[in-house]
PDB file of C-alpha atoms in Angstrom:
ATOM      1  CA  MET A   6     162.673 135.931 122.797  1.00  0.00           C
ATOM      2  CA  GLN A   7     162.146 132.248 123.435  1.00  0.00           C
ATOM      3  CA  ALA A   8     158.146 132.724 124.664  1.00  0.00           C
ATOM      4  CA  LYS A   9     157.465 134.760 121.361  1.00  0.00           C
ATOM      5  CA  THR A  10     158.833 131.654 118.933  1.00  0.00           C
ATOM      6  CA  ILE A  11     156.423 130.042 121.018  1.00  0.00           C
ATOM      7  CA  LEU A  12     153.835 132.192 120.379  1.00  0.00           C
ATOM      8  CA  ARG A  13     154.264 132.284 116.328  1.00  0.00           C
ATOM      9  CA  ILE A  14     154.677 128.437 116.546  1.00  0.00           C
ATOM     10  CA  LEU A  15     151.032 128.134 118.117  1.00  0.00           C
ATOM     11  CA  MET A  16     149.252 130.515 115.529  1.00  0.00           C
ATOM     12  CA  LEU A  17     150.923 128.874 113.019  1.00  0.00           C
ATOM     13  CA  LEU A  18     149.563 125.891 114.403  1.00  0.00           C
ATOM     14  CA  ILE A  19     146.331 127.352 114.638  1.00  0.00           C
ATOM     15  CA  CYS A  20     145.801 128.927 111.138  1.00  0.00           C
ATOM     16  CA  VAL A  21     146.852 125.069 109.671  1.00  0.00           C
ATOM     17  CA  GLY A  22     144.421 123.633 112.047  1.00  0.00           C
ATOM     18  CA  SER A  23     141.895 126.271 110.671  1.00  0.00           C
ATOM     19  CA  MET A  24     142.892 125.651 106.987  1.00  0.00           C
ATOM     20  CA  ALA A  25     142.634 121.738 107.642  1.00  0.00           C
ATOM     21  CA  GLY A  26     138.909 122.468 109.438  1.00  0.00           C
ATOM     22  CA  CYS A  27     137.855 125.095 106.600  1.00  0.00           C
ATOM     23  CA  ASP A  28     139.158 122.198 104.278  1.00  0.00           C
ATOM     24  CA  ASP A  29     136.877 119.557 106.178  1.00  0.00           C
ATOM     25  CA  ASP A  30     133.522 121.456 105.880  1.00  0.00           C
ATOM     26  CA  GLU A  31     134.280 122.210 102.399  1.00  0.00           C
ATOM     27  CA  ALA A  32     134.623 118.357 101.494  1.00  0.00           C
ATOM     28  CA  LEU A  33     131.720 117.865 103.723  1.00  0.00           C
ATOM     29  CA  SER A  34     129.070 118.626 100.740  1.00  0.00           C
ATOM     30  CA  PRO A  35     125.663 116.687 100.560  1.00  0.00           C
ATOM     31  CA  ILE A  36     125.897 113.321  99.684  1.00  0.00           C
ATOM     32  CA  THR A  37     124.345 112.732  96.282  1.00  0.00           C
ATOM     33  CA  LEU A  38     124.155 109.613  93.616  1.00  0.00           C
ATOM     34  CA  GLU A  39     126.097 110.350  90.278  1.00  0.00           C
ATOM     35  CA  TYR A  40     126.181 107.804  87.424  1.00  0.00           C
ATOM     36  CA  GLU A  41     129.217 107.180  85.633  1.00  0.00           C
ATOM     37  CA  ASN A  42     128.293 108.361  82.471  1.00  0.00           C
ATOM     38  CA  HIS A  43     128.315 112.153  83.195  1.00  0.00           C
ATOM     39  CA  ASN A  44     125.968 112.737  80.034  1.00  0.00           C
ATOM     40  CA  VAL A  45     123.432 111.058  82.069  1.00  0.00           C
ATOM     41  CA  ILE A  46     121.913 112.978  84.499  1.00  0.00           C
ATOM     42  CA  PHE A  47     120.561 111.246  88.091  1.00  0.00           C
ATOM     43  CA  ASP A  48     117.426 112.678  89.430  1.00  0.00           C
ATOM     44  CA  ASN A  49     118.835 113.656  93.261  1.00  0.00           C
ATOM     45  CA  ASP A  50     115.832 116.331  93.548  1.00  0.00           C
ATOM     46  CA  GLY A  51     113.039 113.563  93.349  1.00  0.00           C
ATOM     47  CA  ARG A  52     115.606 110.596  94.515  1.00  0.00           C
ATOM     48  CA  THR A  53     113.421 107.887  92.936  1.00  0.00           C
ATOM     49  CA  TYR A  54     114.067 104.870  91.008  1.00  0.00           C
ATOM     50  CA  ARG A  55     111.426 103.315  89.281  1.00  0.00           C
ATOM     51  CA  LEU A  56     112.104  99.479  88.242  1.00  0.00           C
ATOM     52  CA  THR A  57     109.815  96.540  86.729  1.00  0.00           C
ATOM     53  CA  PRO A  58     109.983  92.509  88.483  1.00  0.00           C
ATOM     54  CA  PHE A  59     112.137  91.888  85.329  1.00  0.00           C
ATOM     55  CA  SER A  60     114.907  94.684  85.633  1.00  0.00           C
ATOM     56  CA  ASN A  61     118.465  93.136  85.087  1.00  0.00           C
ATOM     57  CA  GLU A  62     121.008  94.658  87.557  1.00  0.00           C
ATOM     58  CA  THR A  63     121.146  98.477  86.994  1.00  0.00           C
ATOM     59  CA  THR A  64     124.062 100.543  86.087  1.00  0.00           C
ATOM     60  CA  PRO A  65     125.974 101.440  89.370  1.00  0.00           C
ATOM     61  CA  LEU A  66     125.069 104.656  91.262  1.00  0.00           C
ATOM     62  CA  TYR A  67     128.648 106.403  92.625  1.00  0.00           C
ATOM     63  CA  ILE A  68     127.768 108.053  95.768  1.00  0.00           C
ATOM     64  CA  LYS A  69     129.600 111.691  96.494  1.00  0.00           C
ATOM     65  CA  GLY A  70     129.744 113.567  98.987  1.00  0.00           C
ATOM     66  CA  GLY A  71     129.566 113.020 103.268  1.00  0.00           C
ATOM     67  CA  ASP A  72     133.017 111.845 105.154  1.00  0.00           C
ATOM     68  CA  GLY A  73     132.994 108.775 102.453  1.00  0.00           C
ATOM     69  CA  GLN A  74     132.572 106.270 105.108  1.00  0.00           C
ATOM     70  CA  TYR A  75     129.329 105.274 103.968  1.00  0.00           C
ATOM     71  CA  LYS A  76     126.391 102.458 105.135  1.00  0.00           C
ATOM     72  CA  VAL A  77     124.084 101.395 103.208  1.00  0.00           C
ATOM     73  CA  THR A  78     120.432 100.106 104.727  1.00  0.00           C
ATOM     74  CA  ASN A  79     117.507  98.665 103.046  1.00  0.00           C
ATOM     75  CA  SER A  80     114.332  98.900 104.142  1.00  0.00           C
ATOM     76  CA  ASN A  81     112.538  95.798 101.833  1.00  0.00           C
ATOM     77  CA  GLU A  82     115.276  93.313 101.045  1.00  0.00           C
ATOM     78  CA  ASN A  83     111.684  91.524  99.387  1.00  0.00           C
ATOM     79  CA  VAL A  84     111.522  94.314  97.088  1.00  0.00           C
ATOM     80  CA  VAL A  85     114.928  94.808  95.884  1.00  0.00           C
ATOM     81  CA  HIS A  86     118.341  93.980  96.633  1.00  0.00           C
ATOM     82  CA  ILE A  87     121.118  96.579  96.953  1.00  0.00           C
ATOM     83  CA  ASN A  88     124.939  96.171  96.255  1.00  0.00           C
ATOM     84  CA  PHE A  89     127.014  97.903  97.891  1.00  0.00           C
ATOM     85  CA  ASP A  90     131.291  97.712  97.464  1.00  0.00           C
ATOM     86  CA  GLY A  91     131.543 100.905  99.901  1.00  0.00           C
ATOM     87  CA  ARG A  92     131.289 103.670  97.293  1.00  0.00           C
ATOM     88  CA  LYS A  93     128.858 102.893  94.631  1.00  0.00           C
ATOM     89  CA  ILE A  94     125.323 101.126  94.815  1.00  0.00           C
ATOM     90  CA  SER A  95     123.257  98.714  91.537  1.00  0.00           C
ATOM     91  CA  LEU A  96     119.656  97.417  92.593  1.00  0.00           C
ATOM     92  CA  GLN A  97     118.088  94.141  91.324  1.00  0.00           C
ATOM     93  CA  ALA A  98     114.516  94.092  91.467  1.00  0.00           C
ATOM     94  CA  LYS A  99     113.183  90.948  93.222  1.00  0.00           C
ATOM     95  CA  ASP A 100     109.576  91.556  93.531  1.00  0.00           C
ATOM     96  CA  LEU A 101     106.684  94.435  93.164  1.00  0.00           C
ATOM     97  CA  GLY A 102     106.421  96.620  96.511  1.00  0.00           C
ATOM     98  CA  ASP A 103     108.599 100.018  97.711  1.00  0.00           C
ATOM     99  CA  ALA A 104     111.705 100.116  99.397  1.00  0.00           C
ATOM    100  CA  LEU A 105     113.627 103.015 100.916  1.00  0.00           C
ATOM    101  CA  VAL A 106     117.346 103.222 100.654  1.00  0.00           C
ATOM    102  CA  ARG A 107     119.435 105.056 103.138  1.00  0.00           C
ATOM    103  CA  ILE A 108     123.375 105.630 103.009  1.00  0.00           C
ATOM    104  CA  ASP A 109     124.224 107.496 105.987  1.00  0.00           C
ATOM    105  CA  ASP A 110     127.899 108.244 106.515  1.00  0.00           C
ATOM    106  CA  ALA A 111     130.480 108.512 109.785  1.00  0.00           C
ATOM    107  CA  SER A 112     129.445 112.324 109.986  1.00  0.00           C
ATOM    108  CA  GLY A 113     125.650 112.312 110.221  1.00  0.00           C
ATOM    109  CA  ASN A 114     124.874 113.214 106.693  1.00  0.00           C
ATOM    110  CA  SER A 115     121.928 111.077 104.958  1.00  0.00           C
ATOM    111  CA  TYR A 116     120.621 110.598 101.947  1.00  0.00           C
ATOM    112  CA  ALA A 117     117.379 108.733 101.328  1.00  0.00           C
ATOM    113  CA  LEU A 118     116.011 106.753  98.138  1.00  0.00           C
ATOM    114  CA  SER A 119     113.097 105.702  97.167  1.00  0.00           C
ATOM    115  CA  VAL A 120     112.960 102.288  95.142  1.00  0.00           C
ATOM    116  CA  VAL A 121     109.590 101.794  93.246  1.00  0.00           C
ATOM    117  CA  VAL A 122     109.122  98.355  91.670  1.00  0.00           C
ATOM    118  CA  ARG A 123     105.806  97.804  89.199  1.00  0.00           C
ATOM    119  CA  TYR A 124     104.984  96.422  86.188  1.00  0.00           C
ATOM    120  CA  ASN A 125     104.967  98.461  83.149  1.00  0.00           C
ATOM    121  CA  GLU A 126     101.754 100.616  82.268  1.00  0.00           C
ATOM    122  CA  TRP A 127     100.678 102.163  78.671  1.00  0.00           C
ATOM    123  CA  THR A 128      97.478 104.096  78.891  1.00  0.00           C
ATOM    124  CA  TYR A 129      95.839 104.796  75.318  1.00  0.00           C
ATOM    125  CA  THR A 130      93.192 107.852  75.450  1.00  0.00           C
ATOM    126  CA  ILE A 131      90.962 107.712  72.627  1.00  0.00           C
ATOM    127  CA  ALA A 132      91.630 110.760  70.420  1.00  0.00           C
ATOM    128  CA  ASN A 133      89.271 109.676  67.230  1.00  0.00           C
ATOM    129  CA  ARG A 134      87.340 107.413  65.389  1.00  0.00           C
ATOM    130  CA  THR A 135      86.852 105.809  62.315  1.00  0.00           C
ATOM    131  CA  THR A 136      84.402 103.693  60.969  1.00  0.00           C
ATOM    132  CA  ILE A 137      85.545 102.176  57.691  1.00  0.00           C
ATOM    133  CA  ILE A 138      83.135  99.746  55.286  1.00  0.00           C
ATOM    134  CA  LYS A 139      83.683  97.962  52.586  1.00  0.00           C
ATOM    135  CA  GLY A 140      80.973  96.348  50.718  1.00  0.00           C
ATOM    136  CA  ASN A 141      79.382  97.563  47.376  1.00  0.00           C
ATOM    137  CA  GLU A 142      76.168  96.325  47.458  1.00  0.00           C
ATOM    138  CA  LEU A 143      75.286  97.637  50.664  1.00  0.00           C
ATOM    139  CA  THR A 144      72.803  99.887  50.520  1.00  0.00           C
ATOM    140  CA  VAL A 145      73.063 103.674  51.973  1.00  0.00           C
ATOM    141  CA  GLY A 146      70.465 103.212  55.040  1.00  0.00           C
ATOM    142  CA  ASP A 147      72.108  99.894  55.512  1.00  0.00           C
ATOM    143  CA  LYS A 148      75.891 101.585  55.880  1.00  0.00           C
ATOM    144  CA  ALA A 149      73.991 104.022  58.278  1.00  0.00           C
ATOM    145  CA  GLU A 150      72.205 101.164  60.328  1.00  0.00           C
ATOM    146  CA  LEU A 151      75.536  99.587  60.486  1.00  0.00           C
ATOM    147  CA  GLU A 152      77.324 102.561  61.626  1.00  0.00           C
ATOM    148  CA  LYS A 153      75.188 102.991  64.303  1.00  0.00           C
ATOM    149  CA  LYS A 154      75.121  99.946  65.666  1.00  0.00           C
ATOM    150  CA  ILE A 155      79.339 100.004  65.622  1.00  0.00           C
ATOM    151  CA  ALA A 156      78.908 102.892  67.391  1.00  0.00           C
ATOM    152  CA  ALA A 157      76.909 101.949  70.288  1.00  0.00           C
ATOM    153  CA  GLY A 158      79.026  98.971  70.667  1.00  0.00           C
ATOM    154  CA  ASN A 159      82.448 100.252  70.955  1.00  0.00           C
ATOM    155  CA  ASN A 160      82.316 103.428  72.977  1.00  0.00           C
ATOM    156  CA  GLU A 161      85.922 102.884  74.514  1.00  0.00           C
ATOM    157  CA  LYS A 162      86.981 106.083  76.052  1.00  0.00           C
ATOM    158  CA  GLY A 163      90.738 104.594  76.510  1.00  0.00           C
ATOM    159  CA  TYR A 164      92.808 101.517  77.531  1.00  0.00           C
ATOM    160  CA  LEU A 165      95.022 100.839  80.757  1.00  0.00           C
ATOM    161  CA  PHE A 166      97.745  98.126  79.828  1.00  0.00           C
ATOM    162  CA  THR A 167      99.739  96.481  82.589  1.00  0.00           C
ATOM    163  CA  TYR A 168     102.256  93.998  80.993  1.00  0.00           C
ATOM    164  CA  LYS A 169     103.271  91.322  83.554  1.00  0.00           C
ATOM    165  CA  ASN A 170     105.819  89.284  82.007  1.00  0.00           C
ATOM    166  CA  ALA A 171     109.757  90.646  80.553  1.00  0.00           C
ATOM    167  CA  THR A 172     108.402  90.644  76.823  1.00  0.00           C
ATOM    168  CA  ASN A 173     105.334  92.717  77.209  1.00  0.00           C
ATOM    169  CA  SER A 174     103.111  89.804  75.994  1.00  0.00           C
ATOM    170  CA  THR A 175     100.560  89.114  78.449  1.00  0.00           C
ATOM    171  CA  GLY A 176      98.904  90.769  81.227  1.00  0.00           C
ATOM    172  CA  SER A 177      95.662  92.749  81.615  1.00  0.00           C
ATOM    173  CA  VAL A 178      93.689  95.678  80.527  1.00  0.00           C
ATOM    174  CA  ARG A 179      91.244  97.770  81.656  1.00  0.00           C
ATOM    175  CA  ILE A 180      89.299  99.291  79.585  1.00  0.00           C
ATOM    176  CA  TYR A 181      87.325 102.608  80.148  1.00  0.00           C
ATOM    177  CA  ASP A 182      83.835 103.545  78.496  1.00  0.00           C
ATOM    178  CA  GLU A 183      82.202 106.969  77.466  1.00  0.00           C
ATOM    179  CA  ASP A 184      79.474 105.722  80.201  1.00  0.00           C
ATOM    180  CA  GLY A 185      81.839 105.828  82.923  1.00  0.00           C
ATOM    181  CA  ARG A 186      81.951 102.007  83.408  1.00  0.00           C
ATOM    182  CA  GLU A 187      85.834 100.314  84.227  1.00  0.00           C
ATOM    183  CA  ARG A 188      86.507  96.682  83.002  1.00  0.00           C
ATOM    184  CA  GLU A 189      89.180  94.380  83.287  1.00  0.00           C
ATOM    185  CA  TYR A 190      90.165  91.816  81.257  1.00  0.00           C
ATOM    186  CA  ASP A 191      93.638  89.620  80.717  1.00  0.00           C
ATOM    187  CA  PHE A 192      95.186  89.639  77.217  1.00  0.00           C
ATOM    188  CA  SER A 193      98.299  88.553  74.941  1.00  0.00           C
ATOM    189  CA  SER A 194     100.055  90.250  72.625  1.00  0.00           C
ATOM    190  CA  GLU A 195     102.151  88.778  69.414  1.00  0.00           C
ATOM    191  CA  GLN A 196     104.066  91.161  67.277  1.00  0.00           C
ATOM    192  CA  VAL A 197     103.536  90.876  63.745  1.00  0.00           C
ATOM    193  CA  SER A 198     105.423  91.316  60.121  1.00  0.00           C
ATOM    194  CA  LEU A 199     103.805  90.414  57.056  1.00  0.00           C
ATOM    195  CA  PRO A 200     105.085  90.105  53.613  1.00  0.00           C
ATOM    196  CA  GLU A 201     103.008  92.695  51.133  1.00  0.00           C
ATOM    197  CA  ASP A 202     101.484  89.976  49.656  1.00  0.00           C
ATOM    198  CA  GLY A 203     100.018  88.711  52.530  1.00  0.00           C
ATOM    199  CA  ALA A 204      99.053  92.153  54.326  1.00  0.00           C
ATOM    200  CA  ILE A 205      95.551  92.466  55.016  1.00  0.00           C
ATOM    201  CA  GLU A 206      94.330  95.257  52.947  1.00  0.00           C
ATOM    202  CA  ILE A 207      92.173  97.711  55.823  1.00  0.00           C
ATOM    203  CA  SER A 208      90.623 100.707  52.721  1.00  0.00           C
ATOM    204  CA  ASN A 209      92.027 101.019  49.117  1.00  0.00           C
ATOM    205  CA  GLY A 210      95.704 101.766  48.852  1.00  0.00           C
ATOM    206  CA  TYR A 211      96.202 100.613  52.659  1.00  0.00           C
ATOM    207  CA  LYS A 212      97.291  97.678  53.919  1.00  0.00           C
ATOM    208  CA  LEU A 213      98.684  96.720  57.272  1.00  0.00           C
ATOM    209  CA  ARG A 214     101.734  94.735  57.694  1.00  0.00           C
ATOM    210  CA  GLU A 215     103.153  95.927  60.854  1.00  0.00           C
ATOM    211  CA  TYR A 216     101.476  95.504  63.988  1.00  0.00           C
ATOM    212  CA  TYR A 217     101.030  93.869  67.409  1.00  0.00           C
ATOM    213  CA  LYS A 218      98.310  91.455  67.693  1.00  0.00           C
ATOM    214  CA  VAL A 219      96.344  91.854  70.865  1.00  0.00           C
ATOM    215  CA  ALA A 220      93.804  89.527  71.861  1.00  0.00           C
ATOM    216  CA  ILE A 221      91.308  90.329  74.500  1.00  0.00           C
ATOM    217  CA  MET A 222      89.860  88.124  76.302  1.00  0.00           C
ATOM    218  CA  ARG A 223      86.134  89.744  77.000  1.00  0.00           C
ATOM    219  CA  GLU A 224      83.347  87.640  78.435  1.00  0.00           C
ATOM    220  CA  SER A 225      81.691  86.379  75.777  1.00  0.00           C
ATOM    221  CA  ILE A 226      84.053  86.845  72.731  1.00  0.00           C
ATOM    222  CA  ASN A 227      87.640  87.293  72.491  1.00  0.00           C
ATOM    223  CA  GLU A 228      88.643  90.377  70.833  1.00  0.00           C
ATOM    224  CA  THR A 229      91.552  91.312  68.356  1.00  0.00           C
ATOM    225  CA  ILE A 230      93.490  94.190  67.939  1.00  0.00           C
ATOM    226  CA  TYR A 231      95.815  95.203  65.471  1.00  0.00           C
ATOM    227  CA  VAL A 232      98.151  98.139  67.017  1.00  0.00           C
ATOM    228  CA  THR A 233      99.947  99.923  65.040  1.00  0.00           C
ATOM    229  CA  LYS A 234     102.281 103.142  64.467  1.00  0.00           C
ATOM    230  CA  ASP A 235     101.909 103.129  60.510  1.00  0.00           C
ATOM    231  CA  PHE A 236      98.047 104.800  60.385  1.00  0.00           C
ATOM    232  CA  PHE A 237      98.053 108.173  58.775  1.00  0.00           C
ATOM    233  CA  PRO A 238      98.275 107.192  55.354  1.00  0.00           C
ATOM    234  CA  LEU A 239      95.132 105.335  56.474  1.00  0.00           C
ATOM    235  CA  ILE A 240      93.280 107.974  58.448  1.00  0.00           C
ATOM    236  CA  ASP A 241      94.930 111.374  56.929  1.00  0.00           C
ATOM    237  CA  THR A 242      93.872 113.425  59.805  1.00  0.00           C
ATOM    238  CA  ARG A 243      96.333 116.400  61.102  1.00  0.00           C
ATOM    239  CA  TYR A 244      95.805 117.713  64.687  1.00  0.00           C
ATOM    240  CA  ASN A 245      97.034 121.210  65.389  1.00  0.00           C
ATOM    241  CA  ASN A 246      95.411 122.146  68.833  1.00  0.00           C
ATOM    242  CA  TYR A 247      95.771 118.733  70.172  1.00  0.00           C
ATOM    243  CA  ALA A 248      98.436 116.158  71.063  1.00  0.00           C
ATOM    244  CA  ARG A 249      99.396 114.425  67.809  1.00  0.00           C
ATOM    245  CA  PRO A 250      98.462 110.317  68.202  1.00  0.00           C
ATOM    246  CA  MET A 251     100.653 107.934  68.835  1.00  0.00           C
ATOM    247  CA  TYR A 252      99.059 104.401  67.804  1.00  0.00           C
ATOM    248  CA  CYS A 253      96.327 103.181  66.179  1.00  0.00           C
ATOM    249  CA  PHE A 254      94.118 100.742  67.252  1.00  0.00           C
ATOM    250  CA  VAL A 255      92.420  98.765  64.492  1.00  0.00           C
ATOM    251  CA  LYS A 256      89.364  95.917  65.501  1.00  0.00           C
ATOM    252  CA  ASP A 257      88.088  93.948  63.140  1.00  0.00           C
ATOM    253  CA  LEU A 258      84.320  93.990  63.686  1.00  0.00           C
ATOM    254  CA  THR A 259      83.569  91.675  60.576  1.00  0.00           C
ATOM    255  CA  GLU A 260      82.727  88.555  61.740  1.00  0.00           C
ATOM    256  CA  GLN A 261      80.860  90.610  64.462  1.00  0.00           C
ATOM    257  CA  TYR A 262      78.480  91.872  61.898  1.00  0.00           C
ATOM    258  CA  LYS A 263      78.613  89.487  58.928  1.00  0.00           C
ATOM    259  CA  ALA A 264      75.178  87.616  59.975  1.00  0.00           C
ATOM    260  CA  ASP A 265      72.900  90.917  60.021  1.00  0.00           C
ATOM    261  CA  TYR A 266      75.002  92.200  57.366  1.00  0.00           C
ATOM    262  CA  PRO A 267      75.963  89.613  54.820  1.00  0.00           C
ATOM    263  CA  LYS A 268      76.379  92.322  51.574  1.00  0.00           C
ATOM    264  CA  ALA A 269      79.652  93.956  54.024  1.00  0.00           C
ATOM    265  CA  GLU A 270      83.122  92.529  52.611  1.00  0.00           C
ATOM    266  CA  SER A 271      85.136  93.799  55.602  1.00  0.00           C
ATOM    267  CA  ILE A 272      83.998  96.361  58.798  1.00  0.00           C
ATOM    268  CA  TYR A 273      87.072  98.154  60.409  1.00  0.00           C
ATOM    269  CA  LEU A 274      86.752 100.179  63.437  1.00  0.00           C
ATOM    270  CA  VAL A 275      90.254 102.850  63.899  1.00  0.00           C
ATOM    271  CA  TYR A 276      91.328 104.596  67.192  1.00  0.00           C
ATOM    272  CA  GLU A 277      93.900 107.267  67.152  1.00  0.00           C
ATOM    273  CA  THR A 278      94.847 107.341  70.756  1.00  0.00           C
ATOM    274  CA  VAL A 279      97.490 109.169  72.398  1.00  0.00           C
ATOM    275  CA  ALA A 280     100.055 106.999  74.826  1.00  0.00           C
ATOM    276  CA  LYS A 281     101.540 107.552  77.934  1.00  0.00           C
ATOM    277  CA  ALA A 282     103.780 105.091  79.845  1.00  0.00           C
ATOM    278  CA  ASN A 283     105.466 105.111  83.072  1.00  0.00           C
ATOM    279  CA  MET A 284     108.640 105.462  83.149  1.00  0.00           C
ATOM    280  CA  THR A 285     111.437 102.900  84.179  1.00  0.00           C
ATOM    281  CA  ARG A 286     114.839 102.554  83.699  1.00  0.00           C
ATOM    282  CA  THR A 287     117.096 100.640  81.487  1.00  0.00           C
ATOM    283  CA  THR A 288     120.187  99.118  82.891  1.00  0.00           C
ATOM    284  CA  ASP A 289     122.236 101.725  81.610  1.00  0.00           C
ATOM    285  CA  GLY A 290     120.698 104.873  83.327  1.00  0.00           C
ATOM    286  CA  ASN A 291     118.734 106.099  80.636  1.00  0.00           C
ATOM    287  CA  PRO A 292     115.216 106.611  80.716  1.00  0.00           C
ATOM    288  CA  GLN A 293     113.059 103.799  78.532  1.00  0.00           C
ATOM    289  CA  ASN A 294     109.290 103.614  77.800  1.00  0.00           C
ATOM    290  CA  ASP A 295     108.102 100.181  77.164  1.00  0.00           C
ATOM    291  CA  ASN A 296     105.947  99.058  74.279  1.00  0.00           C
TER     292      ASN A 296
END
């Protein structure tokens, strides 16, 4: 009888031990990262976090899975600083570059997060161009000749803007030409909002009021471009089979051609552009495209 009792106790202990082992196995799920706001999903497949050098400290990422005994290591403290309190991490950009953040636990589970610190960049591809020339005294021949000169002297295919400060007001721009050339210049930008009576008249019935004034420092002259989203009344085009243009670049060429065509009152070249931005993250974890 005593032997049977001891046997039952041993079997019970084995069962309890087995159940505890099963619970431990189930608890040791892979390590992942999550935002506290469950409506924002962290990409645990891509495992990449992109920042600018001007990013504030990010919203904390909570570490899930593993055995809970986490150790965090950072491959490049010069690029990003990691704040870790035992259960969550946050990131603080320090300089341009790449870093690998590893999360390990005592049971051999690991997670690698790639942190990329880059300047914000926007690419603007020209989808359509329109020349607007005002001057009632211009002859048909002069106007045709002027349009031909403008087309030959303004053969841009697209722009790549790299923003090098926190307000996106200075940086460099790479201009791609139709002939395959690439040239890079510095630029500065300021946001402008004009009253109705001070707005720039581009064409009859259309005045430019809200825009970014972008000054590009070319070799011989400083080129000014007005960048605006409010251009459909001016261009009046619709795209059914192409990506919808997002911005309009308005180039004021009046001074450039006024000497040769004094009867021209104003000369504008309008680029409809499709914009694409590199993705960064805001401090609340949401994707953001910076202007």
